[in-house]
CSV table of C-alpha atoms in Angstrom, one decimal:
chain,number,residue,atom,x,y,z
A,1,MET,CA,-10.7,4.6,-21.9
A,2,THR,CA,-12.2,7.1,-19.7
A,3,ARG,CA,-14.9,5.0,-17.6
A,4,THR,CA,-14.6,5.8,-14.2
A,5,LEU,CA,-15.5,4.2,-10.8
A,6,THR,CA,-19.1,5.4,-9.6
A,7,ALA,CA,-20.9,5.2,-6.4
A,8,ALA,CA,-24.1,3.9,-9.0
A,9,LEU,CA,-22.1,1.2,-10.5
A,10,ALA,CA,-20.4,0.1,-7.3
A,11,PHE,CA,-18.8,-3.2,-7.6
A,12,ALA,CA,-19.6,-3.4,-11.4
A,13,SER,CA,-17.0,-1.0,-12.0
A,14,LEU,CA,-14.1,-3.4,-11.2
A,15,ALA,CA,-15.0,-5.2,-14.5
A,16,ILE,CA,-12.8,-1.7,-15.9
A,17,ALA,CA,-9.2,-1.0,-15.6
A,18,VAL,CA,-9.3,2.7,-13.9
A,19,PRO,CA,-6.9,5.0,-15.1
A,20,ALA,CA,-5.4,6.8,-12.0
A,21,ALA,CA,-6.6,10.0,-12.7
A,22,ALA,CA,-10.2,8.4,-12.0
A,23,GLN,CA,-9.6,7.5,-8.5
A,24,ALA,CA,-9.8,9.8,-5.6
A,25,PRO,CA,-6.3,10.7,-4.6
A,26,ALA,CA,-4.7,9.1,-1.6
A,27,GLU,CA,-2.4,12.4,-0.3
A,28,GLY,CA,-0.4,12.4,2.9
A,29,LYS,CA,0.8,9.6,4.7
A,30,SER,CA,-2.7,7.9,5.5
A,31,VAL,CA,-5.7,6.9,4.2
A,32,GLY,CA,-8.7,4.7,4.8
A,33,ALA,CA,-8.1,1.1,3.3
A,34,THR,CA,-11.8,1.2,2.0
A,35,LYS,CA,-10.8,4.1,0.1
A,36,ALA,CA,-7.2,2.9,-1.1
A,37,PHE,CA,-8.9,-0.9,-1.9
A,38,ARG,CA,-12.3,0.3,-3.1
A,39,TYR,CA,-14.7,-2.6,-3.3
A,40,LEU,CA,-12.3,-5.0,-2.6
A,41,ASP,CA,-14.0,-5.8,0.3
A,42,LYS,CA,-17.3,-6.7,-2.2
A,43,PHE,CA,-15.1,-8.7,-3.9
A,44,LEU,CA,-14.0,-11.0,-0.8
A,45,GLU,CA,-17.4,-11.4,0.2
A,46,VAL,CA,-18.1,-13.7,-3.1
A,47,PRO,CA,-17.9,-17.1,-2.4
A,48,ALA,CA,-14.0,-18.4,-3.3
A,49,ALA,CA,-15.7,-20.8,-5.9
A,50,GLN,CA,-17.2,-18.2,-7.9
A,51,ARG,CA,-14.3,-16.0,-8.2
A,52,SER,CA,-11.5,-18.7,-8.5
A,53,LYS,CA,-10.4,-17.5,-11.9
A,54,ILE,CA,-10.2,-14.1,-11.5
A,55,ARG,CA,-8.2,-11.6,-9.5
A,56,VAL,CA,-8.2,-7.9,-8.5
A,57,ASN,CA,-5.1,-6.0,-8.5
A,58,PHE,CA,-4.6,-2.9,-7.3
A,59,TYR,CA,-1.4,-0.6,-8.0
A,60,LEU,CA,-0.2,2.4,-6.0
A,61,LEU,CA,1.1,5.0,-8.3
A,62,ARG,CA,3.3,8.6,-7.2
A,63,ASN,CA,2.8,11.3,-9.9
A,64,GLY,CA,1.2,8.7,-11.9
A,65,ALA,CA,4.1,6.2,-11.8
A,66,PRO,CA,4.4,3.0,-9.8
A,67,ALA,CA,5.2,4.2,-6.4
A,68,VAL,CA,8.9,2.2,-6.1
A,69,GLY,CA,10.6,2.7,-2.7
A,70,LEU,CA,7.6,3.3,-0.7
A,71,HIS,CA,6.7,0.8,2.0
A,72,PRO,CA,2.9,0.8,2.7
A,73,VAL,CA,1.5,-0.4,5.8
A,74,LEU,CA,-1.9,-1.7,6.7
A,75,VAL,CA,-2.7,-0.2,10.4
A,76,ASP,CA,-5.3,-2.2,11.7
A,77,GLY,CA,-5.6,-1.0,15.5
A,78,ASP,CA,-2.0,-2.1,16.9
A,79,VAL,CA,-1.4,-4.5,14.1
A,80,ARG,CA,0.8,-2.9,11.6
A,81,THR,CA,0.9,-5.5,8.5
A,82,PRO,CA,3.1,-4.7,5.5
A,83,LEU,CA,1.9,-4.6,2.0
A,84,PRO,CA,4.6,-4.6,-0.2
A,85,LEU,CA,5.0,-3.4,-3.7
A,86,ALA,CA,6.0,-4.8,-7.0
A,87,ALA,CA,8.4,-3.0,-9.5
A,88,SER,CA,4.9,-2.0,-11.2
A,89,GLY,CA,3.6,-0.7,-8.1
A,90,ARG,CA,1.1,-3.9,-7.8
A,91,PHE,CA,0.3,-4.8,-4.0
A,92,GLU,CA,2.0,-8.0,-3.5
A,93,ARG,CA,-0.5,-8.4,-0.7
A,94,LEU,CA,-4.2,-7.0,-0.1
A,95,PRO,CA,-5.9,-6.8,3.1
A,96,THR,CA,-8.2,-9.9,4.2
A,97,LEU,CA,-11.9,-9.6,4.4
A,98,GLU,CA,-11.5,-9.8,8.0
A,99,GLN,CA,-9.1,-6.8,8.0
A,100,MET,CA,-11.4,-4.5,5.5
A,101,GLN,CA,-14.5,-5.0,7.7
A,102,ARG,CA,-12.7,-3.4,10.8
A,103,LYS,CA,-11.9,-0.3,8.7
A,104,PRO,CA,-8.1,0.0,8.7
A,105,GLN,CA,-5.9,2.4,7.5
A,106,LEU,CA,-3.1,2.2,5.0
A,107,ALA,CA,-0.2,4.6,6.1
A,108,VAL,CA,2.7,4.8,3.3
A,109,ASP,CA,5.9,6.5,4.2
A,110,ALA,CA,5.7,9.1,1.8
A,111,PRO,CA,5.9,12.8,2.4
A,112,ALA,CA,2.6,14.5,3.0
A,113,ASP,CA,2.3,16.5,0.0
A,114,ALA,CA,3.1,13.6,-2.1
A,115,LYS,CA,0.4,12.8,-5.3
A,116,LEU,CA,-0.5,9.2,-4.5
A,117,SER,CA,-3.3,7.5,-6.4
A,118,ASN,CA,-4.1,3.9,-7.1
A,119,ARG,CA,-5.3,1.6,-10.1
A,120,ILE,CA,-7.5,-1.5,-10.5
A,121,GLU,CA,-7.4,-4.5,-12.9
A,122,ILE,CA,-9.1,-7.3,-13.1
A,123,GLU,CA,-6.6,-10.3,-14.3
A,124,ALA,CA,-7.4,-13.7,-15.6
A,125,ILE,CA,-6.2,-16.4,-13.6
A,126,VAL,CA,-5.4,-18.8,-16.8
A,127,ASN,CA,-2.4,-21.4,-17.6
A,128,ARG,CA,-0.2,-18.7,-19.7
A,129,GLY,CA,2.3,-19.7,-22.4
A,130,PRO,CA,2.8,-19.3,-26.2
A,131,ASP,CA,-0.9,-21.0,-26.6
A,132,ILE,CA,-3.8,-20.4,-23.9
A,133,ASP,CA,-6.9,-22.3,-23.5
A,134,ALA,CA,-9.5,-20.3,-25.0
A,135,ALA,CA,-12.6,-21.9,-22.7
A,136,GLU,CA,-10.2,-21.0,-19.7
A,137,VAL,CA,-10.2,-17.1,-20.9
A,138,THR,CA,-14.1,-17.3,-21.5
A,139,ALA,CA,-14.6,-19.0,-18.1
A,140,ALA,CA,-12.9,-16.2,-16.4
A,141,ILE,CA,-14.8,-13.7,-18.2
A,142,ARG,CA,-18.2,-15.2,-17.0
A,143,GLN,CA,-17.2,-15.1,-13.9
A,144,VAL,CA,-16.6,-11.4,-13.7
A,145,GLY,CA,-20.3,-11.0,-14.6
A,146,GLY,CA,-21.1,-13.5,-12.0
A,147,VAL,CA,-19.6,-11.8,-9.1
A,148,VAL,CA,-21.0,-8.4,-10.3
A,149,ARG,CA,-24.4,-10.0,-10.4
A,150,ALA,CA,-24.1,-11.4,-6.8
A,151,THR,CA,-22.9,-8.2,-5.7
A,152,VAL,CA,-25.0,-5.4,-6.9
A,153,GLY,CA,-27.9,-7.3,-8.5
A,154,ALA,CA,-29.9,-5.6,-11.0
A,155,LEU,CA,-27.1,-3.0,-11.1
A,156,ALA,CA,-25.4,-5.6,-13.2
A,157,VAL,CA,-27.5,-4.5,-16.2
A,158,LEU,CA,-24.9,-1.5,-16.1
A,159,MET,CA,-21.7,-3.3,-16.5
A,160,PRO,CA,-19.9,-3.1,-19.8
A,161,ALA,CA,-18.8,-6.4,-21.9
A,162,VAL,CA,-15.8,-7.7,-21.1
A,163,ARG,CA,-13.0,-8.9,-23.0
A,164,ALA,CA,-9.4,-10.3,-22.4
A,165,SER,CA,-6.4,-8.5,-23.6
A,166,PHE,CA,-2.9,-9.9,-23.5
A,167,PRO,CA,0.0,-7.4,-22.9
A,168,GLY,CA,3.4,-8.8,-23.9
A,169,GLY,CA,1.8,-11.6,-26.4
A,170,GLY,CA,2.9,-10.0,-29.5
A,171,SER,CA,0.1,-10.9,-32.2
A,172,GLY,CA,-1.9,-13.4,-31.9
A,173,VAL,CA,-4.9,-16.0,-33.7
A,174,ALA,CA,-7.6,-17.5,-32.6
A,175,ILE,CA,-7.7,-21.0,-33.5
A,176,ASN,CA,-11.1,-23.2,-34.1
A,177,ALA,CA,-11.8,-27.0,-33.9
A,178,SER,CA,-11.1,-27.8,-37.5
A,179,GLY,CA,-7.7,-25.3,-37.4
A,180,GLY,CA,-8.8,-22.7,-38.9
A,181,GLU,CA,-7.3,-19.5,-37.6
A,182,THR,CA,-8.4,-15.5,-37.0
A,183,PRO,CA,-6.0,-13.1,-36.5
A,184,LEU,CA,-6.7,-11.2,-33.1
A,185,PRO,CA,-7.6,-7.6,-33.5
A,186,VAL,CA,-4.9,-5.4,-31.7
A,187,VAL,CA,-6.0,-2.3,-29.2
A,188,GLY,CA,-3.2,-0.2,-27.9
A,189,GLY,CA,-0.5,-2.6,-29.5
A,190,VAL,CA,-2.1,-5.3,-27.4
A,191,PRO,CA,-3.8,-8.5,-28.7
A,192,VAL,CA,-7.6,-8.9,-27.5
A,193,PHE,CA,-9.8,-11.8,-27.7
A,194,ASP,CA,-13.6,-11.6,-27.1
A,195,PRO,CA,-15.3,-15.1,-27.4
A,196,ALA,CA,-18.8,-13.0,-28.3
A,197,VAL,CA,-16.6,-12.0,-31.6
A,198,GLN,CA,-14.4,-14.8,-32.0
A,199,LYS,CA,-16.7,-17.2,-31.9
A,200,GLY,CA,-15.9,-21.4,-31.9
A,201,ALA,CA,-12.3,-20.6,-30.6
A,202,VAL,CA,-10.7,-23.3,-28.5
A,203,ARG,CA,-7.1,-22.2,-28.5
A,204,LEU,CA,-5.5,-18.5,-28.7
A,205,HIS,CA,-1.7,-18.4,-29.8
A,206,PHE,CA,0.5,-15.7,-29.4
A,207,THR,CA,4.3,-15.2,-30.5
A,208,ARG,CA,5.3,-14.2,-27.2
A,209,THR,CA,3.7,-15.8,-23.8
A,210,PRO,CA,1.6,-12.7,-22.4
A,211,SER,CA,2.7,-10.9,-19.3
A,212,LYS,CA,-0.7,-11.7,-18.3
A,213,VAL,CA,-4.6,-11.5,-19.3
A,214,ASP,CA,-6.3,-8.8,-18.0
A,215,LEU,CA,-9.9,-8.5,-18.3
A,216,THR,CA,-11.2,-5.0,-19.6
A,217,PRO,CA,-14.5,-3.3,-21.2
A,218,ALA,CA,-15.3,-4.6,-24.5
A,219,GLY,CA,-15.4,-1.3,-27.1
């Protein structure tokens, strides 16, 4: 997938898992938080009830790999707030809306010539296991569309259709109300579910518990 964030798409682009190369690099030791966490403020401005089933994940990369060993800090005036990274490079804490509105800086303890970039993913908040409720996943997909419409209005028509992918899930099937099974397509080694394609699914069964449920463009 090579779709990139653009100003025209604005927050609609959050429905796309963006490759690191598509993001403006955050070079050196400091970058504006609104650049490092693009559209996070727009997401947080949407009422919580309308985004209760989705979360935005930001990852910090160094030379295209997780920035393990770095210690990002949000510099908000005289206040410095650590933003720790998971082993995957994912920010385990994100700035609040109030912090983002003050236009803070993101400082990273990396050499000035370090090549830093970021990646954005949208994750569905569902009960994970070998069996996942298809209605939960569908509700999360619908929330992505609702959040985009609330944020960008008419520009929402530019947003690609969204499906769910299940990294770590092995292989999977969609099960309908009568117990019939349909194999889930596999894209890049990962099973995917599109409620517009696997119509009537009530349950998704996987050979392994997925590590997460990502929401990515369909097709």
